[in-house]
Coordinates of C-alpha atoms in Angstrom, one line a residue:
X736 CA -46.6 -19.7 6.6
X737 CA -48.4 -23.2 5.0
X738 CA -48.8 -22.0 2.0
X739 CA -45.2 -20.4 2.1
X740 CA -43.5 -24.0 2.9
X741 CA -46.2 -25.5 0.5
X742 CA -45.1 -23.7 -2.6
X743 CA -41.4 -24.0 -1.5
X744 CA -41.3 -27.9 -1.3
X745 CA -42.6 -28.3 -4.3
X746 CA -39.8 -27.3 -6.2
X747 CA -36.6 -28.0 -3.3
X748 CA -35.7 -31.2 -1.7
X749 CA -36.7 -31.8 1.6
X750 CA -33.2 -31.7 3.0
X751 CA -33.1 -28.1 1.3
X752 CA -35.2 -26.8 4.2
X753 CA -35.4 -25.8 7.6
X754 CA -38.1 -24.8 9.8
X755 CA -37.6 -25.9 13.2
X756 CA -37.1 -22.4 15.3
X757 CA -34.4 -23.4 17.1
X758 CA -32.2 -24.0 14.3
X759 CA -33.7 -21.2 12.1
X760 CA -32.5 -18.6 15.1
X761 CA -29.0 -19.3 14.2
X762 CA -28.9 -17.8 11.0
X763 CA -30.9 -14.8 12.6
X764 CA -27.6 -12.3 12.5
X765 CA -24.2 -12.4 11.5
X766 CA -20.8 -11.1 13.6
X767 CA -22.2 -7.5 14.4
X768 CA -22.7 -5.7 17.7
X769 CA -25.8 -3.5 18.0
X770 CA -27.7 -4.8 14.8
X771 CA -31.6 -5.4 15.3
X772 CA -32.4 -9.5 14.0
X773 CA -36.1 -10.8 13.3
X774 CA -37.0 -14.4 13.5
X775 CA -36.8 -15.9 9.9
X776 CA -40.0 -18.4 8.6
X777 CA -37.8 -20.7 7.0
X778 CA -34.1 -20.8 5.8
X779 CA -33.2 -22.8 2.6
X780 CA -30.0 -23.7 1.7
X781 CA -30.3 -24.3 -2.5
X782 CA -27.4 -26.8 -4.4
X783 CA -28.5 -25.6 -7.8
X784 CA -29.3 -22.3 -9.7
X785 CA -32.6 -23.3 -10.5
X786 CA -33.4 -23.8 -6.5
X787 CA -32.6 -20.3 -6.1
X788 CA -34.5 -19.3 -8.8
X789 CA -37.4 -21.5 -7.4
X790 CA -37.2 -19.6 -4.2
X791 CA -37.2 -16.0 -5.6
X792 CA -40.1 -16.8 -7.7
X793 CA -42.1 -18.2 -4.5
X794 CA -41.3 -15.3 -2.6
X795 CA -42.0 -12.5 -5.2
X796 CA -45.5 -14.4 -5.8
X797 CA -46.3 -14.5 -2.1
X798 CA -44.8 -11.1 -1.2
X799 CA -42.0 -12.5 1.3
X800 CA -38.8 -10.8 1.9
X801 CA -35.6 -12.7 1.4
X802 CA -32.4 -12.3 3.1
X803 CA -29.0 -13.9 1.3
X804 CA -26.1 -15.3 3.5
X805 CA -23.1 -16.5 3.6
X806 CA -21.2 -17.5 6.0
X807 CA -22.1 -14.9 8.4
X808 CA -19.1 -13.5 8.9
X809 CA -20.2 -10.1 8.1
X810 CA -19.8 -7.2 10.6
X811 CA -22.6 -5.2 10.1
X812 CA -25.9 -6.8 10.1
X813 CA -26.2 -7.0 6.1
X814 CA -26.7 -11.0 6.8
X815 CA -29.7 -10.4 9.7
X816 CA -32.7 -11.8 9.0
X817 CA -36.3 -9.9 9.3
X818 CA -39.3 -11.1 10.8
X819 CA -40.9 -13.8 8.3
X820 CA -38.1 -13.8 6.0
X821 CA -36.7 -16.3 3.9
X822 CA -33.0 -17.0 4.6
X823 CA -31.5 -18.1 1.7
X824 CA -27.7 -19.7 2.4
X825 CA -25.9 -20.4 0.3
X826 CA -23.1 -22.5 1.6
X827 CA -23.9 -25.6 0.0
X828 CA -23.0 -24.3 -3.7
X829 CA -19.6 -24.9 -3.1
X830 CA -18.4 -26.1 -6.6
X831 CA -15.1 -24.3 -8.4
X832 CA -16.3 -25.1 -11.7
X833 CA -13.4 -24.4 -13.4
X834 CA -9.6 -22.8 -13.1
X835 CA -8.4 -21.6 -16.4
X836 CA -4.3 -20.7 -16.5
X837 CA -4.6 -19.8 -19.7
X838 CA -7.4 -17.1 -19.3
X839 CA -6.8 -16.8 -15.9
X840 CA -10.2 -17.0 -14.4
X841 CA -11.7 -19.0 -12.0
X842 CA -15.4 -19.6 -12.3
X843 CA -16.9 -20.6 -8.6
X844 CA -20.6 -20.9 -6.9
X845 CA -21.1 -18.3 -4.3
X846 CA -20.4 -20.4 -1.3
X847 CA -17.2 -21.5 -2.1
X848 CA -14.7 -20.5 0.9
X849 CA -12.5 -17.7 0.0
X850 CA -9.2 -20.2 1.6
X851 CA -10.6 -22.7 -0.5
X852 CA -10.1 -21.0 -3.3
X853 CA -6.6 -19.7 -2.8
X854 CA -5.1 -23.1 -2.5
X855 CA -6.8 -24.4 -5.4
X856 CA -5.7 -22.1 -8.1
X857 CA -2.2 -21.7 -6.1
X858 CA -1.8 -25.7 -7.3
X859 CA -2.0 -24.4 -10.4
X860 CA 0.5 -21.2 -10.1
X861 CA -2.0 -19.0 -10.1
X862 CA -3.1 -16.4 -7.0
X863 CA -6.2 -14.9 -6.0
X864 CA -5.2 -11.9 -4.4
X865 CA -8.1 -11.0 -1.9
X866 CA -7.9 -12.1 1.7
X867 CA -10.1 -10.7 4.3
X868 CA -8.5 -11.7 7.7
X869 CA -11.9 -14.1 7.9
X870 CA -10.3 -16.0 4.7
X871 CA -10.5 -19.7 6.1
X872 CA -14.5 -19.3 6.8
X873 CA -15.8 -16.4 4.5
X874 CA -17.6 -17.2 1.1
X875 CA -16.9 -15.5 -2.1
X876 CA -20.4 -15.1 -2.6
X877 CA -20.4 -12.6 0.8
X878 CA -17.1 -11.3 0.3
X879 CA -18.6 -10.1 -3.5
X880 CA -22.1 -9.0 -1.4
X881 CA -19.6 -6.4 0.4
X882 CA -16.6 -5.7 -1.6
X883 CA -14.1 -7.2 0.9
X884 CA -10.6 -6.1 0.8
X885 CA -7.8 -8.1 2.8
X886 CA -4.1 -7.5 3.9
X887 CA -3.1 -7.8 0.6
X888 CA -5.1 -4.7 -1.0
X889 CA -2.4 -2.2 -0.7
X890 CA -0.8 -4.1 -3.7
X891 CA -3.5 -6.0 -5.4
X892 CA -6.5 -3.9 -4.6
X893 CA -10.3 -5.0 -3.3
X894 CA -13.0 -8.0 -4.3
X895 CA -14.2 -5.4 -6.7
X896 CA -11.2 -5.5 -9.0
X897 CA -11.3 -9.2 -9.5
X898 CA -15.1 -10.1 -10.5
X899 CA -15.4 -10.3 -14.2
X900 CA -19.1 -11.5 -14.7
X901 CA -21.6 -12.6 -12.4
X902 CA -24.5 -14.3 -13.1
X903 CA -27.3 -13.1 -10.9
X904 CA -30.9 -14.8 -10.0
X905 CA -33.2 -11.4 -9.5
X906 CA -35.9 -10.7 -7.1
X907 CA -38.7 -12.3 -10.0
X908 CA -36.4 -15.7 -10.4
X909 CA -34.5 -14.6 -13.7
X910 CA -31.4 -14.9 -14.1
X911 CA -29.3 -12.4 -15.6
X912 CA -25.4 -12.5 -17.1
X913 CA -23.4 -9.8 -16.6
X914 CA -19.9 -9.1 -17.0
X915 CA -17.1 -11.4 -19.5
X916 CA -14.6 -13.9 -19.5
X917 CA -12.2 -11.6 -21.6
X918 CA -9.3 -9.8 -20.5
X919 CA -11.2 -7.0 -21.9
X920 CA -14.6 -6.0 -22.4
X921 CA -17.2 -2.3 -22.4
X922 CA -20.3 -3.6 -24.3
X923 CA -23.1 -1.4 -21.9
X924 CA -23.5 -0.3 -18.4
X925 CA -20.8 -2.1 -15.9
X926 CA -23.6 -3.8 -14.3
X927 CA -21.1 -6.5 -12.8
X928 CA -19.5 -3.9 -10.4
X929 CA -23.0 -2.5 -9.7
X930 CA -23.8 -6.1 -7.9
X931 CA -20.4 -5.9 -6.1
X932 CA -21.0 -4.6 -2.9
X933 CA -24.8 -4.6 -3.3
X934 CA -24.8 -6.6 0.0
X935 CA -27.5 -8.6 -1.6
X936 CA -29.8 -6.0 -2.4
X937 CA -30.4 -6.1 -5.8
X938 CA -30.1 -10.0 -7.1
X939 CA -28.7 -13.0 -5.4
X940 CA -25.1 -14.0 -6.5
X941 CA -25.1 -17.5 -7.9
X942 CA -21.7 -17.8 -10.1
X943 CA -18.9 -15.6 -10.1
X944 CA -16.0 -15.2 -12.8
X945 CA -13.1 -13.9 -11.2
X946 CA -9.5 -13.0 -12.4
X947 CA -6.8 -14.8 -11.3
X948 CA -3.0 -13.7 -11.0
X949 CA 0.4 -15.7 -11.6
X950 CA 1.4 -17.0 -8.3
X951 CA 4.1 -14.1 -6.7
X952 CA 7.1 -15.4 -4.9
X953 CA 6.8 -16.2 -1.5
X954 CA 6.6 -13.1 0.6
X955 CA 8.8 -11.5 3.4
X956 CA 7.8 -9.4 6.3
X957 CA 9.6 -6.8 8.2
X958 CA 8.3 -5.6 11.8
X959 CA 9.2 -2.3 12.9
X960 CA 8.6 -0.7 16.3
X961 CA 7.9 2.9 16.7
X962 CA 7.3 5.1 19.9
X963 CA 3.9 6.5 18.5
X964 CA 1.3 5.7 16.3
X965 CA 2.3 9.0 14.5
X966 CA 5.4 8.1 13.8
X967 CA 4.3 4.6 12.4
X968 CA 2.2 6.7 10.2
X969 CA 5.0 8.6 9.0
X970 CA 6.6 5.8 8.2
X971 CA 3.9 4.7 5.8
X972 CA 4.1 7.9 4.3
X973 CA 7.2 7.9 3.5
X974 CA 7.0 4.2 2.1
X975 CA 4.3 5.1 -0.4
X976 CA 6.1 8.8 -1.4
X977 CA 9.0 6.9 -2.4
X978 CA 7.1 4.7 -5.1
X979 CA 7.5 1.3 -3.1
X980 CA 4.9 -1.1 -3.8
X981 CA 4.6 -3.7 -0.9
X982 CA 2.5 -6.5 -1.0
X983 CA 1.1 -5.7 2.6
X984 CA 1.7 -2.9 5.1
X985 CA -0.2 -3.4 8.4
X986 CA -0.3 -1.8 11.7
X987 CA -1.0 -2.7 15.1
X988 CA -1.3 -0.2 18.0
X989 CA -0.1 -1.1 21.6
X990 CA -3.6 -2.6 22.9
X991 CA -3.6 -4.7 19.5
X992 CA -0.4 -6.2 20.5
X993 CA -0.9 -6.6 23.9
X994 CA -4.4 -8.5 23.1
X995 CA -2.3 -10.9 20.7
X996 CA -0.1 -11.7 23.0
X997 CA -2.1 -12.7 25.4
X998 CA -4.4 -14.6 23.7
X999 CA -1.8 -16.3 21.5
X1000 CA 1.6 -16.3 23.4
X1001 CA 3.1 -14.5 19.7
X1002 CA 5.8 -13.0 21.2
X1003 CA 5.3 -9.5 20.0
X1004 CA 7.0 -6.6 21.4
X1005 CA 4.5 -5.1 24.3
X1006 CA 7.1 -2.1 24.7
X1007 CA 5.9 -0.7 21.4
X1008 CA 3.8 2.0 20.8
X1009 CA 2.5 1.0 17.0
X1010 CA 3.7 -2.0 15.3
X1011 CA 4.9 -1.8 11.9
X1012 CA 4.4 -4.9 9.2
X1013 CA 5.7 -4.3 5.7
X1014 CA 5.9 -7.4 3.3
X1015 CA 7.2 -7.8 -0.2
X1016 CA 6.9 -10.5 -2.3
X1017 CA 8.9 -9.3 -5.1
X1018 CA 12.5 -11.0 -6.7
X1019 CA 14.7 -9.3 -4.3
X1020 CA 12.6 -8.6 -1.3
X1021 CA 15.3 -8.6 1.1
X1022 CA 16.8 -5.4 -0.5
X1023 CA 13.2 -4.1 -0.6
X1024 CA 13.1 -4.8 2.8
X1025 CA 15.9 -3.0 3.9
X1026 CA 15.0 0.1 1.9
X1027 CA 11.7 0.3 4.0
X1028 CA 13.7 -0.4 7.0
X1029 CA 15.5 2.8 6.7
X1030 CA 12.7 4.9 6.3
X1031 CA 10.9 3.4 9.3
X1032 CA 14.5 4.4 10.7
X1033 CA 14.2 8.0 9.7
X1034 CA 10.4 8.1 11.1
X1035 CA 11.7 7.1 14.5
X1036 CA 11.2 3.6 14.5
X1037 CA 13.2 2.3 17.9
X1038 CA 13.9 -1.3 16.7
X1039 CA 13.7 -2.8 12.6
X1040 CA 13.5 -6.4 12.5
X1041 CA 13.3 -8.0 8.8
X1042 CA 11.6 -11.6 9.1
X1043 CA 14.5 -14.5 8.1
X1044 CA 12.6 -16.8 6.2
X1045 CA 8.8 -17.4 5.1
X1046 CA 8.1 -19.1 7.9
X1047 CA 8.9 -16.2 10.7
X1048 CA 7.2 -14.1 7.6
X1049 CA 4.1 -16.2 8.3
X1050 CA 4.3 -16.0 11.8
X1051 CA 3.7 -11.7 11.7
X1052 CA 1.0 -12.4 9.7
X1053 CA -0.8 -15.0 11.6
X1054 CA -0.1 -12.2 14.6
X1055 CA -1.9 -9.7 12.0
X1056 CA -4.9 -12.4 11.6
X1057 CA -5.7 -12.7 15.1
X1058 CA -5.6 -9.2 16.0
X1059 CA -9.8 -9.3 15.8
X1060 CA -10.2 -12.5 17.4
X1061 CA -7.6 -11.1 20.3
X1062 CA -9.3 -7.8 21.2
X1063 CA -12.7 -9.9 21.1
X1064 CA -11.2 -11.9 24.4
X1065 CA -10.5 -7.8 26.0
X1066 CA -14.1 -7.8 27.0
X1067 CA -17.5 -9.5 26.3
X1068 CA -18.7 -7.4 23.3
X1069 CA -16.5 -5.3 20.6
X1070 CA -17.9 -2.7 18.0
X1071 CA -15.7 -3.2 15.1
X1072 CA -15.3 0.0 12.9
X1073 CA -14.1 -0.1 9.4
X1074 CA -13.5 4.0 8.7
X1075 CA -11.2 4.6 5.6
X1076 CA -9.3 8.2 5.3
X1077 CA -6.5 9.2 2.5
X1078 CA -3.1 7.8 3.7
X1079 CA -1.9 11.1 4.1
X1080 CA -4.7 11.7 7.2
X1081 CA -4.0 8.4 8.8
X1082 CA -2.0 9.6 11.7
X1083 CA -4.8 11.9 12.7
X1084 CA -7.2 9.4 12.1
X1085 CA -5.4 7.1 14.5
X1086 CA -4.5 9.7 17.3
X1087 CA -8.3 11.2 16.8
X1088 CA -9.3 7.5 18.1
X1089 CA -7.2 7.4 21.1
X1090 CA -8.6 10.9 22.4
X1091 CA -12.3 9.1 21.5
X1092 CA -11.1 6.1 23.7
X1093 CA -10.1 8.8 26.7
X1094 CA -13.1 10.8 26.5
X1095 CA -15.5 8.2 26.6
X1096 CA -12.9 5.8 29.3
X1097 CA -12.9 2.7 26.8
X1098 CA -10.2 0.3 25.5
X1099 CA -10.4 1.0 21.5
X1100 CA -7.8 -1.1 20.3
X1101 CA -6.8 -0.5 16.4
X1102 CA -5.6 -2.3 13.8
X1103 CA -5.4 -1.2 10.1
X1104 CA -4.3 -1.7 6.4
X1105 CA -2.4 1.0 7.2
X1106 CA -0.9 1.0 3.1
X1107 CA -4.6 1.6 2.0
X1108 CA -5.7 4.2 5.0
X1109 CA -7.8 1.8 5.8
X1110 CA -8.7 1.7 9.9
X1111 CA -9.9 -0.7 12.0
X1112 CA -10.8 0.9 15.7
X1113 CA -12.1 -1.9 18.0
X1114 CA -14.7 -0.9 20.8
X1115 CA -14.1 -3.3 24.0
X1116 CA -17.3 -2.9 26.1
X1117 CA -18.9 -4.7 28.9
X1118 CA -22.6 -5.8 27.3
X1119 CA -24.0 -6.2 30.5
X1120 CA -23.8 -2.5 31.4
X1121 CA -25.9 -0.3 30.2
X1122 CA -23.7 2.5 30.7
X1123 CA -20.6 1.6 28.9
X1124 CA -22.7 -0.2 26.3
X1125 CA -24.2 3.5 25.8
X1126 CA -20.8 4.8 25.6
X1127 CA -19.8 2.3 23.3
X1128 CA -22.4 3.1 20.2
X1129 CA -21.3 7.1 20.8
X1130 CA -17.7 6.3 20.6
X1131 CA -18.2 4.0 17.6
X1132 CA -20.3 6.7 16.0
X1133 CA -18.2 9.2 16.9
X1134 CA -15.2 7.4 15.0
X1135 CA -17.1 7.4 11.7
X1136 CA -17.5 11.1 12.1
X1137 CA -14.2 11.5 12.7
X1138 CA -13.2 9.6 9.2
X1139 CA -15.8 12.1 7.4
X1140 CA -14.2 14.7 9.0
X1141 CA -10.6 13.6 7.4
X1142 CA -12.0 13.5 3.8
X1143 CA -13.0 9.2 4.2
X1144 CA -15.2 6.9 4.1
X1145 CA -17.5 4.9 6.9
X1146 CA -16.5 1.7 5.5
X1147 CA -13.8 0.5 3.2
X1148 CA -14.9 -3.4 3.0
X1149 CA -17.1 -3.9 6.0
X1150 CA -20.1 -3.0 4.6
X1151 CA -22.9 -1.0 5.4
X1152 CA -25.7 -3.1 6.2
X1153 CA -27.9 -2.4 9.4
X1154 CA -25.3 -0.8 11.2
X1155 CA -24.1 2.3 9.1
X1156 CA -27.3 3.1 7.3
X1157 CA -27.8 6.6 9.0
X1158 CA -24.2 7.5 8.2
X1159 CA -24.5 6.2 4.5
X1160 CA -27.3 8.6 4.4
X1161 CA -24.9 11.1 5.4
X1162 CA -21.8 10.1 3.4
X1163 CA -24.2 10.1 0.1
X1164 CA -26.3 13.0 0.9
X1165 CA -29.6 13.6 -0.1
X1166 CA -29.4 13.0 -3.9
X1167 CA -26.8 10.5 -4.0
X1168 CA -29.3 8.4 -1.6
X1169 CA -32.0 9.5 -3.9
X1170 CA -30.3 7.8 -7.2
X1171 CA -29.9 4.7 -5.1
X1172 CA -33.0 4.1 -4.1
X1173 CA -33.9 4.6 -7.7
X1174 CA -31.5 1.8 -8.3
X1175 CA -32.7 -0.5 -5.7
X1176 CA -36.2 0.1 -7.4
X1177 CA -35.2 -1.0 -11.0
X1178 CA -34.1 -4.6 -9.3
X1179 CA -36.3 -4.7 -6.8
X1180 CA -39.5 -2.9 -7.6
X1181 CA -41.3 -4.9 -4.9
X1182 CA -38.4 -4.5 -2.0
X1183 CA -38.0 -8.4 -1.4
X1184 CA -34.3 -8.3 -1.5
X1185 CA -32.6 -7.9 2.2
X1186 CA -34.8 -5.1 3.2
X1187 CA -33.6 -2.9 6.0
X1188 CA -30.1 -3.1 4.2
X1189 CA -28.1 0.2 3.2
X1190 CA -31.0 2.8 3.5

């Protein structure tokens, strides 16, 4: 430990550091339920490239695991800390370093907040597209680390699609380029998508060159109530068979709604079974509004109600936001659950959830990018009992078999982290685990890098 804060001082300012335990045990975990947390030896929070690089080549020389942060917003243990780690967090790079509307890029430092960003290149007409509902806290740098998505995605598509180059301090303290600043570009392996979603595994994310849009119009929501979740599903069906492209299409089931309401006073229709929230943000979205409302109208939908303005449009969506803060108030702990499944199994992936709820007697409350198949089931559970704690991980696991079952995935922008490893393991089989460890080797021969993490 002496020699460990030795070597890092000499090379990081003193306010750079921070070893007093009581502090240090705050960065020991992010947002996730059931993920095992060691006590860190020191957490560091670098301003420049070369402080990271300082730090990696400490810790490869003294053999001491690093862990990467942001800002913790994760919800699957990727950001928890191991016993004698370094945590490295980077929320004091902050800098955009530059907003190009000509090349449409942005080029940012990894702890730049991802609402931050947003209303910086929307000053210059430009839009970058992803928005995780944790948009005014998350970092880029995490939402890269996991390939976050948003409520956007079913338009604009994931994180992923939007990182042009990276450049990357590795587990020995060089730093590598990857990626371009072009519209286009194939020289060698795509090593820039290889980091995305690495969930810090593989280098530390220091820069980030991401691909900017021109600013859409502003959007407009429709809300539609339907008797079922089924027929909500239907309903999105029908939307995407019929070639529309909306800029969001969200649902919310009953105990969603009902946790909204009553955390937030929204004013959302408790009668409803599934709510319904399509957006456009097209020239004419009132008339693709009211295309949409029909088909929700022919999959049963009991009431259609297309937003007036932007600001009732804004209002649906802040309802959308809070749906994961709201269930959080149902009871002391939640398991959040991030299963993917072809829009075309939705509906069973959402009524396979309720009979999970029944059978193990739990409130699951989901909420989903319903346009991208992408599930959110919410596990309410009393902490302090053992029992329903118990019943709690089964149902949560049970939920990801569930999304294997329907031809998905265990997570679509959550992440992996501590929490899903065993079911990555499953998801990959044998040799796709086997070529990823392989990879995880190349970059981190020594295992430094957020070890625990993915496998």
């Amino acid at each position: 430990m002496d020699a460990l804060l030795e070597q890092l001082r000499a090379g990081l300012p003193a306010e750079a550091l921070i070893t007093d335990p009581d502090v240090t045990a705050s960065y020991a975990h992010d947002m996730a339920s059931f993920c095992d947390a060691g006590t860190p030896a020191v957490v560091v929070l670098p301003r420049t490239v070369e402080e990271v690089q300082h730090v990696m080549r400490t810790a490869t020389e003294l053999r001491v695991p690093v862990v990467p942060q942001g800002a913790r917003t994760g919800l699957s243990g990727a950001a928890n800390a191991s016993d004698g780690c370094i945590v490295l967090s980077l929320v004091r790079m902050d800098r955009i370093l530059e907003i190009s509307p000509v090349d449409r890029i942005a080029v940012v430092e990894p702890g730049v907040v991802n609402a931050t960003l947003s209303r910086a290149v929307d000053e210059h007409g430009l839009y970058y597209p992803p928005d995780p509902s944790s948009w005014e806290m998350c970092t880029i740098g995490g939402n890269i680390g996991t390939a976050s998505g948003g409520l956007c995605c079913v338009k604009y598509g994931v994180t992923a699609e939007y990182v042009l180059g990276l450049e990357v301090v590795l587990a020995d303290g060089r730093l590598l380029n990857t990626g371009r600043r072009t519209a286009k570009g194939v020289a060698g392996y795509d090593l820039t998508r290889l980091f995305v979603g690495s969930e810090g595994t593989l280098g530390i994310v220091v820069k980030a060159v991401l691909a900017l849009r021109p600013r859409p119009p502003r959007q407009l929501v429709l809300a539609a109530e339907f008797p079922s979740a089924s027929a909500a599903c239907d309903a999105v069906c029908r939307i995407m068979e019929r070639g529309h492209t909306p800029s969001l299409l969200e649902l919310m089931d009953r105990t969603t709604v009902r946790a909204v309401n009553a955390m937030a006073s929204m004013g959302l229709p408790e009668s409803t079974e599934a709510l319904l929230l399509c957006a456009f943000d097209t020239p004419d979205p009132a008339a693709d509004l009211a295309a949409v409302g029909e088909l929700c109208t022919e999959a049963g939908a009991t009431e259609v109600v297309p937003a007036d303005d932007a600001a009732e449009s804004e209002l649906l969506l802040q309802a959308r936001r809070l749906s994961l803060p709201a269930l959080e108030t149902v009871k002391s702990a939640t398991m959040i659950d991030d299963v993917c499944v072809p829009r075309s199994r939705l509906g069973a992936m959402i009524e396979g959830t309720a009979a999970v709820a029944e059978k193990y007697g739990l409130t699951i409350g989901v909420c989903a990018h319903a346009g991208d198949g992408n599930t959110h089931p919410v596990v309410c559970f009393d902490h302090t009992d053992a029992d329903e704690s118990r019943r709690a991980r089964e149902s949560f696991d049970e939920i990801m078999a569930l999304g294997l079952e329907l031809g998905g995935t265990i997570t679509g922008e959550h992440g992996v982290g501590v929490l899903k490893k065993e079911w990555l393991a499953r998801e990959l089989g044998d040799v796709g685990v086997e070529v990823q460890r392989g990879v995880k080797a190349a970059f981190d021969p020594l295992g430094l890098l957020n070890p625990g993490k993915l496998f």
